Amino acid sequence: QAQLHESGGGLAQAGSSLRLSCAASGLTFSVYHMGWFRQAPGKEREFVAGISWSGGSTYYADSLKGRFTVSRDNAKYTVYLQMNSLKPEDTADYYCAASVRRDRWFEGYQDAYAYWGQGTQVTVSS
């Protein structure tokens, strides 16, 4: 059974950094493209970043380019999201997800992702 487990969330000050991790199990991690999404209170879940199965291609929400970096370690079955210069508007639950589709995943379509984690909460105080 495929499982994704996020960690690394918590309380952070504006301007600081956090690194989220997502550990995968029960699937052949190296064939899955991975994505990060977030859902702020009262808002819909939105795409944050995606990374191809090899790590060779990465995609970001336009508003987050330059502050967030997605990476992966296939040997450790883990994908990461480095978040720098955090802002209060980054406060949200962050989710990782896995996709084997060739399309739509890098555009952030949520229905392209077959497996989802339970999320980790990030709160950024001003």
mmCIF file of C-alpha atoms in Angstrom:
data_model
loop_
_atom_site.group_PDB
_atom_site.id
_atom_site.type_symbol
_atom_site.label_atom_id
_atom_site.label_comp_id
_atom_site.label_asym_id
_atom_site.label_seq_id
_atom_site.Cartn_x
_atom_site.Cartn_y
_atom_site.Cartn_z
ATOM 1 C CA GLN A 1 0.000 0.000 0.000
ATOM 2 C CA ALA A 2 1.467 3.306 -1.070
ATOM 3 C CA GLN A 3 1.981 5.828 1.687
ATOM 4 C CA LEU A 4 3.374 9.342 1.784
ATOM 5 C CA HIS A 5 4.314 10.980 5.056
ATOM 6 C CA GLU A 6 5.180 14.654 5.351
ATOM 7 C CA SER A 7 7.269 16.132 8.144
ATOM 8 C CA GLY A 8 9.158 19.292 8.979
ATOM 9 C CA GLY A 9 6.280 21.671 9.451
ATOM 10 C CA GLY A 10 5.842 23.904 12.453
ATOM 11 C CA LEU A 11 5.935 27.486 13.593
ATOM 12 C CA ALA A 12 8.353 29.847 11.849
ATOM 13 C CA GLN A 13 9.096 33.549 11.930
ATOM 14 C CA ALA A 14 8.619 35.637 8.825
ATOM 15 C CA GLY A 15 11.857 35.737 6.874
ATOM 16 C CA SER A 16 13.089 32.393 8.152
ATOM 17 C CA SER A 17 13.320 29.033 6.412
ATOM 18 C CA LEU A 18 11.832 25.580 6.752
ATOM 19 C CA ARG A 19 12.500 22.347 4.931
ATOM 20 C CA LEU A 20 9.666 19.907 4.509
ATOM 21 C CA SER A 21 10.248 16.241 3.813
ATOM 22 C CA CYS A 22 7.964 13.637 2.330
ATOM 23 C CA ALA A 23 8.896 10.003 2.812
ATOM 24 C CA ALA A 24 7.339 7.451 0.489
ATOM 25 C CA SER A 25 6.753 3.763 1.038
ATOM 26 C CA GLY A 26 4.877 0.978 -0.703
ATOM 27 C CA LEU A 27 5.597 2.279 -4.191
ATOM 28 C CA THR A 28 8.479 2.378 -6.647
ATOM 29 C CA PHE A 29 9.410 5.934 -5.793
ATOM 30 C CA SER A 30 11.833 6.475 -8.648
ATOM 31 C CA VAL A 31 9.114 6.180 -11.324
ATOM 32 C CA TYR A 32 6.803 8.739 -9.751
ATOM 33 C CA HIS A 33 6.744 12.437 -10.376
ATOM 34 C CA MET A 34 6.200 14.231 -7.088
ATOM 35 C CA GLY A 35 4.301 17.350 -6.232
ATOM 36 C CA TRP A 36 3.823 19.692 -3.302
ATOM 37 C CA PHE A 37 0.517 21.418 -2.681
ATOM 38 C CA ARG A 38 -0.776 23.627 0.084
ATOM 39 C CA GLN A 39 -4.106 24.643 1.503
ATOM 40 C CA ALA A 40 -4.458 27.802 3.525
ATOM 41 C CA PRO A 41 -7.342 28.255 5.959
ATOM 42 C CA GLY A 42 -10.527 28.971 4.062
ATOM 43 C CA LYS A 43 -8.900 28.519 0.673
ATOM 44 C CA GLU A 44 -8.674 25.801 -1.942
ATOM 45 C CA ARG A 45 -5.648 23.578 -2.196
ATOM 46 C CA GLU A 46 -3.117 24.935 -4.656
ATOM 47 C CA PHE A 47 -0.049 23.699 -6.486
ATOM 48 C CA VAL A 48 3.301 24.685 -5.020
ATOM 49 C CA ALA A 49 5.962 22.714 -6.883
ATOM 50 C CA GLY A 50 6.599 19.543 -8.844
ATOM 51 C CA ILE A 51 9.632 17.442 -9.665
ATOM 52 C CA SER A 52 10.035 14.765 -12.298
ATOM 53 C CA TRP A 53 10.870 11.153 -11.478
ATOM 54 C CA SER A 54 14.558 11.733 -12.155
ATOM 55 C CA GLY A 55 14.740 15.123 -10.508
ATOM 56 C CA GLY A 56 15.807 16.600 -13.812
ATOM 57 C CA SER A 57 12.780 18.861 -14.208
ATOM 58 C CA THR A 58 11.148 21.078 -11.641
ATOM 59 C CA TYR A 59 8.076 23.288 -11.807
ATOM 60 C CA TYR A 60 6.807 25.992 -9.489
ATOM 61 C CA ALA A 61 3.797 28.163 -8.936
ATOM 62 C CA ASP A 62 4.728 31.507 -10.436
ATOM 63 C CA SER A 63 4.246 33.331 -7.157
ATOM 64 C CA LEU A 64 6.727 31.069 -5.364
ATOM 65 C CA LYS A 65 9.598 30.955 -7.821
ATOM 66 C CA GLY A 66 12.847 32.007 -6.219
ATOM 67 C CA ARG A 67 11.758 31.307 -2.641
ATOM 68 C CA PHE A 68 10.854 27.615 -2.735
ATOM 69 C CA THR A 69 12.978 24.757 -4.053
ATOM 70 C CA VAL A 70 11.873 21.186 -4.621
ATOM 71 C CA SER A 71 14.341 18.303 -4.688
ATOM 72 C CA ARG A 72 14.359 14.552 -4.231
ATOM 73 C CA ASP A 73 16.576 11.690 -3.174
ATOM 74 C CA ASN A 74 15.426 8.524 -4.881
ATOM 75 C CA ALA A 75 17.743 6.382 -2.782
ATOM 76 C CA LYS A 76 15.961 7.625 0.329
ATOM 77 C CA TYR A 77 12.471 7.608 -1.185
ATOM 78 C CA THR A 78 12.119 11.210 -0.102
ATOM 79 C CA VAL A 79 11.146 14.497 -1.686
ATOM 80 C CA TYR A 80 11.914 17.844 -0.089
ATOM 81 C CA LEU A 81 10.570 21.360 -0.192
ATOM 82 C CA GLN A 82 12.979 24.059 0.922
ATOM 83 C CA MET A 83 11.066 27.203 1.815
ATOM 84 C CA ASN A 84 13.026 30.419 2.272
ATOM 85 C CA SER A 85 12.049 33.983 3.148
ATOM 86 C CA LEU A 86 8.807 32.736 4.613
ATOM 87 C CA LYS A 87 5.828 35.069 4.729
ATOM 88 C CA PRO A 88 2.676 34.938 6.833
ATOM 89 C CA GLU A 89 0.740 34.134 3.649
ATOM 90 C CA ASP A 90 2.713 30.885 3.387
ATOM 91 C CA THR A 91 0.748 29.626 6.392
ATOM 92 C CA ALA A 92 -1.023 26.470 5.231
ATOM 93 C CA ASP A 93 -1.172 22.715 5.398
ATOM 94 C CA TYR A 94 1.397 21.325 2.985
ATOM 95 C CA TYR A 95 0.832 18.064 1.145
ATOM 96 C CA CYS A 96 3.005 15.895 -1.045
ATOM 97 C CA ALA A 97 1.575 13.768 -3.810
ATOM 98 C CA ALA A 98 2.752 11.194 -6.352
ATOM 99 C CA SER A 99 1.902 10.870 -10.036
ATOM 100 C CA VAL A 100 2.803 8.471 -12.835
ATOM 101 C CA ARG A 101 1.017 10.450 -15.524
ATOM 102 C CA ARG A 102 2.959 11.962 -18.390
ATOM 103 C CA ASP A 103 0.785 15.033 -18.492
ATOM 104 C CA ARG A 104 -1.023 17.402 -16.199
ATOM 105 C CA TRP A 105 1.112 16.681 -13.148
ATOM 106 C CA PHE A 106 3.611 19.439 -13.931
ATOM 107 C CA GLU A 107 0.769 21.874 -14.499
ATOM 108 C CA GLY A 108 -0.432 21.214 -10.979
ATOM 109 C CA TYR A 109 -3.655 19.414 -11.775
ATOM 110 C CA GLN A 110 -4.561 17.587 -8.597
ATOM 111 C CA ASP A 111 -6.404 14.831 -10.411
ATOM 112 C CA ALA A 112 -3.091 13.836 -12.001
ATOM 113 C CA TYR A 113 -1.836 12.643 -8.627
ATOM 114 C CA ALA A 114 -2.751 9.173 -7.416
ATOM 115 C CA TYR A 115 -1.359 9.239 -3.895
ATOM 116 C CA TRP A 116 -1.428 11.913 -1.233
ATOM 117 C CA GLY A 117 0.058 12.394 2.192
ATOM 118 C CA GLN A 118 -1.828 13.594 5.251
ATOM 119 C CA GLY A 119 -0.137 16.954 5.282
ATOM 120 C CA THR A 120 2.050 18.940 7.625
ATOM 121 C CA GLN A 121 1.094 22.295 9.059
ATOM 122 C CA VAL A 122 3.220 25.380 8.543
ATOM 123 C CA THR A 123 2.467 28.547 10.455
ATOM 124 C CA VAL A 124 4.433 31.712 9.735
ATOM 125 C CA SER A 125 4.187 34.530 12.244
ATOM 126 C CA SER A 126 4.933 38.153 11.434
#
